[in-house]
Coordinates of C-alpha atoms in Angstrom, one line a residue:
P30 CA -9.8 -13.3 -6.0
V31 CA -8.9 -11.6 -2.8
F32 CA -5.7 -9.6 -2.2
T33 CA -4.6 -10.7 1.3
T34 CA -2.5 -8.9 3.9
E35 CA 0.3 -11.3 3.0
D36 CA 0.0 -10.3 -0.7
G37 CA 0.1 -6.7 0.4
I38 CA 3.3 -7.2 2.4
K39 CA 4.9 -9.1 -0.5
T40 CA 4.0 -6.4 -3.0
I41 CA 5.3 -3.6 -0.8
K42 CA 8.5 -5.5 -0.2
E43 CA 9.0 -5.8 -3.9
F44 CA 9.1 -2.0 -4.0
F45 CA 11.8 -1.8 -1.3
G46 CA 14.7 0.3 -2.7
K47 CA 12.2 2.3 -4.7
L48 CA 10.3 3.8 -1.8
G49 CA 12.9 6.4 -0.7
D50 CA 10.4 9.1 -1.3
W51 CA 6.7 9.2 -0.5
K52 CA 4.6 7.1 -2.9
E53 CA 0.8 7.0 -3.1
M54 CA -0.4 3.7 -1.7
K55 CA -2.9 3.1 -4.5
D56 CA 0.0 3.1 -7.0
L57 CA 1.2 -0.2 -5.5
I58 CA -2.0 -2.1 -6.5
P59 CA -1.1 -4.7 -9.2
S60 CA -1.9 -3.4 -12.7
H61 CA -3.9 -6.4 -13.6
Y62 CA -6.4 -5.5 -10.9
T63 CA -8.5 -3.4 -13.3
S64 CA -12.2 -3.8 -12.1
K65 CA -13.6 -1.7 -9.3
K66 CA -14.0 -4.8 -7.1
L67 CA -10.4 -5.9 -7.7
K68 CA -9.0 -2.5 -7.0
K69 CA -10.9 -2.4 -3.7
T70 CA -9.4 -5.7 -2.5
G71 CA -6.0 -4.7 -3.8
Y72 CA -6.1 -1.5 -1.8
A73 CA -7.3 -3.3 1.3
G74 CA -4.5 -5.8 1.1
I75 CA -1.9 -3.1 0.5
F76 CA -3.3 -1.0 3.4
A77 CA -3.3 -4.0 5.8
G78 CA 0.2 -5.0 4.7
A79 CA 1.4 -1.4 5.1
L80 CA 0.0 -1.3 8.7
E81 CA 1.9 -4.5 9.5
L82 CA 5.2 -3.2 8.0
T83 CA 4.8 0.1 9.8
R84 CA 4.3 -1.8 13.1
E85 CA 7.6 -3.6 12.4
G86 CA 9.3 -0.3 11.6
N87 CA 10.1 -1.0 8.0
I88 CA 8.0 1.8 6.4
S89 CA 6.2 5.0 7.4
I90 CA 2.7 6.0 6.5
K91 CA 1.3 9.5 6.2
Q92 CA -2.0 11.2 5.3
N93 CA -2.0 15.0 5.0
K94 CA -5.6 15.4 6.0
L95 CA -8.7 13.3 6.7
F96 CA -9.9 11.4 3.7
D97 CA -6.9 12.4 1.7
D98 CA -4.6 10.0 -0.2
I99 CA -2.3 7.7 1.9
Y100 CA 1.4 7.6 1.2
I101 CA 4.1 5.2 2.3
K102 CA 7.9 5.3 2.2
E103 CA 10.7 3.1 3.4
N104 CA 12.5 3.9 6.6

């Protein structure tokens, strides 16, 4: 299975109301995505969804330094 951008947007929107503070993006990957391959597709979908929601002005994304964890929060 592939975790699409649309899946990522839907998942992030389910956390609306709980993203008042910065949350690590990888924590939004569905818990049943346990294998390494599924975690990668989950992260990719969440990341793509986060970019789209950021473009729309719904959330903010931050990364403290290069290759560090990525965080999101609701605007």
